[in-house]
Amino acid sequence: MSAAGSGVAVQIDAQAAAYGVVPIGRHEVAALAVQIGNILGLSTASLDIRITTDFGIAGLNARYLGCVGPTNVLSFPNEYGGGSLVLNAQAVAREAWLYAQDPLEHWVRLVAHGLLHLYGLDHGPAMDAATETAVEQAGIPCIS
């Protein structure tokens, strides 16, 4: 399902929905991704977002990166200038609590982080600065 005219498809795994740790719905996640893409100057025309759990992302982390255990976000670029983001709703909720952040603010941070990875940016000062720019400019709440 994509938000009207956004081109962003969002899937929320049944397990993630059952845990009740996704603070916004599919349309809001799509709108958030488009807003962050606009702030960062990144296209979201070819973007799929999957929201999953520790279990769901741990399997992908092992299969594609050879890493054991869950992570918060994975990015899978495609040849069309976009790709797929997989966000772990349980990790987002845990980390928001751990870092004393508003859960929606942490969603903004991780969507920005994932988008930046899709477009080739690695961890470091440039990614940190761009991520914080997205958080500051998105505003909370960032969904209108």
PDB file of C-alpha atoms in Angstrom:
ATOM      1  CA  MET A   1       0.000   0.000   0.000  1.00  0.00           C
ATOM      2  CA  SER A   2       1.346   3.459  -0.830  1.00  0.00           C
ATOM      3  CA  ALA A   3       0.310   6.888   0.294  1.00  0.00           C
ATOM      4  CA  ALA A   4      -1.600   8.795  -2.356  1.00  0.00           C
ATOM      5  CA  GLY A   5       0.863   9.846  -5.022  1.00  0.00           C
ATOM      6  CA  SER A   6       3.920   9.110  -2.895  1.00  0.00           C
ATOM      7  CA  GLY A   7       5.169   5.940  -4.570  1.00  0.00           C
ATOM      8  CA  VAL A   8       6.190   4.620  -1.156  1.00  0.00           C
ATOM      9  CA  ALA A   9       4.855   1.157  -0.339  1.00  0.00           C
ATOM     10  CA  VAL A  10       4.638   0.263   3.358  1.00  0.00           C
ATOM     11  CA  GLN A  11       4.069  -3.199   4.812  1.00  0.00           C
ATOM     12  CA  ILE A  12       3.611  -3.767   8.527  1.00  0.00           C
ATOM     13  CA  ASP A  13       4.162  -7.400   9.522  1.00  0.00           C
ATOM     14  CA  ALA A  14       1.317  -8.879  11.542  1.00  0.00           C
ATOM     15  CA  GLN A  15       3.698  -9.611  14.419  1.00  0.00           C
ATOM     16  CA  ALA A  16       4.839  -5.975  14.599  1.00  0.00           C
ATOM     17  CA  ALA A  17       1.236  -4.775  14.558  1.00  0.00           C
ATOM     18  CA  ALA A  18       0.356  -7.243  17.305  1.00  0.00           C
ATOM     19  CA  TYR A  19       3.109  -5.908  19.573  1.00  0.00           C
ATOM     20  CA  GLY A  20       1.569  -2.446  19.316  1.00  0.00           C
ATOM     21  CA  VAL A  21       4.947  -0.734  19.034  1.00  0.00           C
ATOM     22  CA  VAL A  22       4.341   1.096  15.758  1.00  0.00           C
ATOM     23  CA  PRO A  23       3.291   4.621  16.827  1.00  0.00           C
ATOM     24  CA  ILE A  24       1.962   5.608  13.377  1.00  0.00           C
ATOM     25  CA  GLY A  25       0.092   3.890  10.557  1.00  0.00           C
ATOM     26  CA  ARG A  26       1.123   2.894   7.033  1.00  0.00           C
ATOM     27  CA  HIS A  27       0.053   6.151   5.387  1.00  0.00           C
ATOM     28  CA  GLU A  28       1.881   8.176   8.022  1.00  0.00           C
ATOM     29  CA  VAL A  29       5.054   6.087   7.598  1.00  0.00           C
ATOM     30  CA  ALA A  30       4.901   6.696   3.832  1.00  0.00           C
ATOM     31  CA  ALA A  31       4.323  10.439   4.351  1.00  0.00           C
ATOM     32  CA  LEU A  32       7.186  10.534   6.843  1.00  0.00           C
ATOM     33  CA  ALA A  33       9.547   8.851   4.357  1.00  0.00           C
ATOM     34  CA  VAL A  34       8.588  11.320   1.613  1.00  0.00           C
ATOM     35  CA  GLN A  35       9.031  14.267   3.988  1.00  0.00           C
ATOM     36  CA  ILE A  36      12.465  13.048   5.090  1.00  0.00           C
ATOM     37  CA  GLY A  37      13.473  12.342   1.489  1.00  0.00           C
ATOM     38  CA  ASN A  38      12.508  15.905   0.562  1.00  0.00           C
ATOM     39  CA  ILE A  39      14.473  17.343   3.488  1.00  0.00           C
ATOM     40  CA  LEU A  40      17.561  15.327   2.538  1.00  0.00           C
ATOM     41  CA  GLY A  41      17.168  15.796  -1.224  1.00  0.00           C
ATOM     42  CA  LEU A  42      16.677  12.058  -1.780  1.00  0.00           C
ATOM     43  CA  SER A  43      14.102  10.474  -4.071  1.00  0.00           C
ATOM     44  CA  THR A  44      11.513   8.172  -2.533  1.00  0.00           C
ATOM     45  CA  ALA A  45       9.885   7.353  -5.894  1.00  0.00           C
ATOM     46  CA  SER A  46      11.053   3.740  -5.706  1.00  0.00           C
ATOM     47  CA  LEU A  47      10.892   2.929  -2.014  1.00  0.00           C
ATOM     48  CA  ASP A  48       9.418   0.002  -0.130  1.00  0.00           C
ATOM     49  CA  ILE A  49       9.285  -0.015   3.659  1.00  0.00           C
ATOM     50  CA  ARG A  50       8.692  -3.105   5.765  1.00  0.00           C
ATOM     51  CA  ILE A  51       8.094  -2.825   9.486  1.00  0.00           C
ATOM     52  CA  THR A  52       8.921  -6.008  11.329  1.00  0.00           C
ATOM     53  CA  THR A  53      10.055  -7.425  14.685  1.00  0.00           C
ATOM     54  CA  ASP A  54      13.331  -8.567  16.272  1.00  0.00           C
ATOM     55  CA  PHE A  55      12.679 -12.047  14.880  1.00  0.00           C
ATOM     56  CA  GLY A  56      11.877 -10.826  11.371  1.00  0.00           C
ATOM     57  CA  ILE A  57      14.888  -8.554  11.027  1.00  0.00           C
ATOM     58  CA  ALA A  58      17.281 -11.050  12.665  1.00  0.00           C
ATOM     59  CA  GLY A  59      16.565 -13.492   9.846  1.00  0.00           C
ATOM     60  CA  LEU A  60      17.295 -10.844   7.208  1.00  0.00           C
ATOM     61  CA  ASN A  61      20.404  -9.686   9.069  1.00  0.00           C
ATOM     62  CA  ALA A  62      21.767 -13.246   9.089  1.00  0.00           C
ATOM     63  CA  ARG A  63      20.788 -14.019   5.503  1.00  0.00           C
ATOM     64  CA  TYR A  64      22.060 -10.862   3.818  1.00  0.00           C
ATOM     65  CA  LEU A  65      24.772  -9.511   6.117  1.00  0.00           C
ATOM     66  CA  GLY A  66      25.934 -12.637   7.943  1.00  0.00           C
ATOM     67  CA  CYS A  67      25.257 -10.964  11.298  1.00  0.00           C
ATOM     68  CA  VAL A  68      23.651 -12.697  14.257  1.00  0.00           C
ATOM     69  CA  GLY A  69      20.701 -11.076  16.005  1.00  0.00           C
ATOM     70  CA  PRO A  70      18.366  -8.176  15.399  1.00  0.00           C
ATOM     71  CA  THR A  71      19.242  -4.642  14.351  1.00  0.00           C
ATOM     72  CA  ASN A  72      17.138  -1.501  14.089  1.00  0.00           C
ATOM     73  CA  VAL A  73      17.135  -0.828  10.322  1.00  0.00           C
ATOM     74  CA  LEU A  74      18.394  -2.528   7.172  1.00  0.00           C
ATOM     75  CA  SER A  75      18.701  -0.889   3.748  1.00  0.00           C
ATOM     76  CA  PHE A  76      18.636  -2.716   0.441  1.00  0.00           C
ATOM     77  CA  PRO A  77      19.382  -0.384  -2.500  1.00  0.00           C
ATOM     78  CA  ASN A  78      18.060  -1.169  -5.965  1.00  0.00           C
ATOM     79  CA  GLU A  79      19.317  -0.182  -9.394  1.00  0.00           C
ATOM     80  CA  TYR A  80      16.541   2.412  -9.842  1.00  0.00           C
ATOM     81  CA  GLY A  81      17.743   4.884  -7.232  1.00  0.00           C
ATOM     82  CA  GLY A  82      15.687   3.657  -4.329  1.00  0.00           C
ATOM     83  CA  GLY A  83      15.236   0.330  -2.624  1.00  0.00           C
ATOM     84  CA  SER A  84      13.839  -1.221   0.498  1.00  0.00           C
ATOM     85  CA  LEU A  85      14.040  -0.232   4.134  1.00  0.00           C
ATOM     86  CA  VAL A  86      13.290  -2.758   6.852  1.00  0.00           C
ATOM     87  CA  LEU A  87      12.589  -1.188  10.241  1.00  0.00           C
ATOM     88  CA  ASN A  88      12.427  -3.171  13.473  1.00  0.00           C
ATOM     89  CA  ALA A  89       9.513  -1.766  15.481  1.00  0.00           C
ATOM     90  CA  GLN A  90      10.623  -3.489  18.678  1.00  0.00           C
ATOM     91  CA  ALA A  91      14.139  -2.028  18.415  1.00  0.00           C
ATOM     92  CA  VAL A  92      12.755   1.439  17.686  1.00  0.00           C
ATOM     93  CA  ALA A  93      10.568   1.290  20.811  1.00  0.00           C
ATOM     94  CA  ARG A  94      13.433  -0.064  22.949  1.00  0.00           C
ATOM     95  CA  GLU A  95      15.932   2.505  21.708  1.00  0.00           C
ATOM     96  CA  ALA A  96      13.508   5.414  22.104  1.00  0.00           C
ATOM     97  CA  TRP A  97      13.059   4.415  25.741  1.00  0.00           C
ATOM     98  CA  LEU A  98      16.804   3.811  26.215  1.00  0.00           C
ATOM     99  CA  TYR A  99      17.766   7.188  24.705  1.00  0.00           C
ATOM    100  CA  ALA A 100      14.815   9.014  26.361  1.00  0.00           C
ATOM    101  CA  GLN A 101      13.539  10.103  22.945  1.00  0.00           C
ATOM    102  CA  ASP A 102      10.021  10.555  21.709  1.00  0.00           C
ATOM    103  CA  PRO A 103       9.189   7.330  19.780  1.00  0.00           C
ATOM    104  CA  LEU A 104       8.147   9.302  16.697  1.00  0.00           C
ATOM    105  CA  GLU A 105      11.417  11.254  16.805  1.00  0.00           C
ATOM    106  CA  HIS A 106      13.319   7.974  16.817  1.00  0.00           C
ATOM    107  CA  TRP A 107      11.266   6.743  13.825  1.00  0.00           C
ATOM    108  CA  VAL A 108      12.290   9.930  11.983  1.00  0.00           C
ATOM    109  CA  ARG A 109      15.916   9.314  12.898  1.00  0.00           C
ATOM    110  CA  LEU A 110      15.918   5.700  11.686  1.00  0.00           C
ATOM    111  CA  VAL A 111      13.998   6.375   8.468  1.00  0.00           C
ATOM    112  CA  ALA A 112      16.532   9.117   7.676  1.00  0.00           C
ATOM    113  CA  HIS A 113      19.403   6.784   8.596  1.00  0.00           C
ATOM    114  CA  GLY A 114      18.039   4.045   6.344  1.00  0.00           C
ATOM    115  CA  LEU A 115      17.416   6.409   3.412  1.00  0.00           C
ATOM    116  CA  LEU A 116      20.959   7.740   3.683  1.00  0.00           C
ATOM    117  CA  HIS A 117      22.295   4.177   3.523  1.00  0.00           C
ATOM    118  CA  LEU A 118      20.158   3.524   0.421  1.00  0.00           C
ATOM    119  CA  TYR A 119      21.959   6.381  -1.275  1.00  0.00           C
ATOM    120  CA  GLY A 120      25.426   5.180  -0.310  1.00  0.00           C
ATOM    121  CA  LEU A 121      26.257   7.142   2.826  1.00  0.00           C
ATOM    122  CA  ASP A 122      28.144   5.168   5.469  1.00  0.00           C
ATOM    123  CA  HIS A 123      28.264   5.729   9.222  1.00  0.00           C
ATOM    124  CA  GLY A 124      30.210   8.770  10.288  1.00  0.00           C
ATOM    125  CA  PRO A 125      29.967  12.519  10.834  1.00  0.00           C
ATOM    126  CA  ALA A 126      28.244  13.242   7.491  1.00  0.00           C
ATOM    127  CA  MET A 127      25.514  10.687   8.196  1.00  0.00           C
ATOM    128  CA  ASP A 128      25.077  11.919  11.762  1.00  0.00           C
ATOM    129  CA  ALA A 129      24.728  15.527  10.591  1.00  0.00           C
ATOM    130  CA  ALA A 130      22.250  14.661   7.822  1.00  0.00           C
ATOM    131  CA  THR A 131      20.189  12.522  10.198  1.00  0.00           C
ATOM    132  CA  GLU A 132      19.987  15.310  12.769  1.00  0.00           C
ATOM    133  CA  THR A 133      19.041  17.783  10.026  1.00  0.00           C
ATOM    134  CA  ALA A 134      16.132  15.516   9.103  1.00  0.00           C
ATOM    135  CA  VAL A 135      15.002  15.270  12.733  1.00  0.00           C
ATOM    136  CA  GLU A 136      15.225  19.042  13.262  1.00  0.00           C
ATOM    137  CA  GLN A 137      13.475  19.986  10.023  1.00  0.00           C
ATOM    138  CA  ALA A 138      10.791  17.304  10.149  1.00  0.00           C
ATOM    139  CA  GLY A 139       9.423  18.642  13.400  1.00  0.00           C
ATOM    140  CA  ILE A 140       7.452  16.556  15.867  1.00  0.00           C
ATOM    141  CA  PRO A 141       4.795  15.680  15.081  1.00  0.00           C
ATOM    142  CA  CYS A 142       6.022  15.537  11.517  1.00  0.00           C
ATOM    143  CA  ILE A 143       2.845  14.098  10.027  1.00  0.00           C
ATOM    144  CA  SER A 144       0.266  16.646   8.959  1.00  0.00           C
TER     145      SER A 144
END
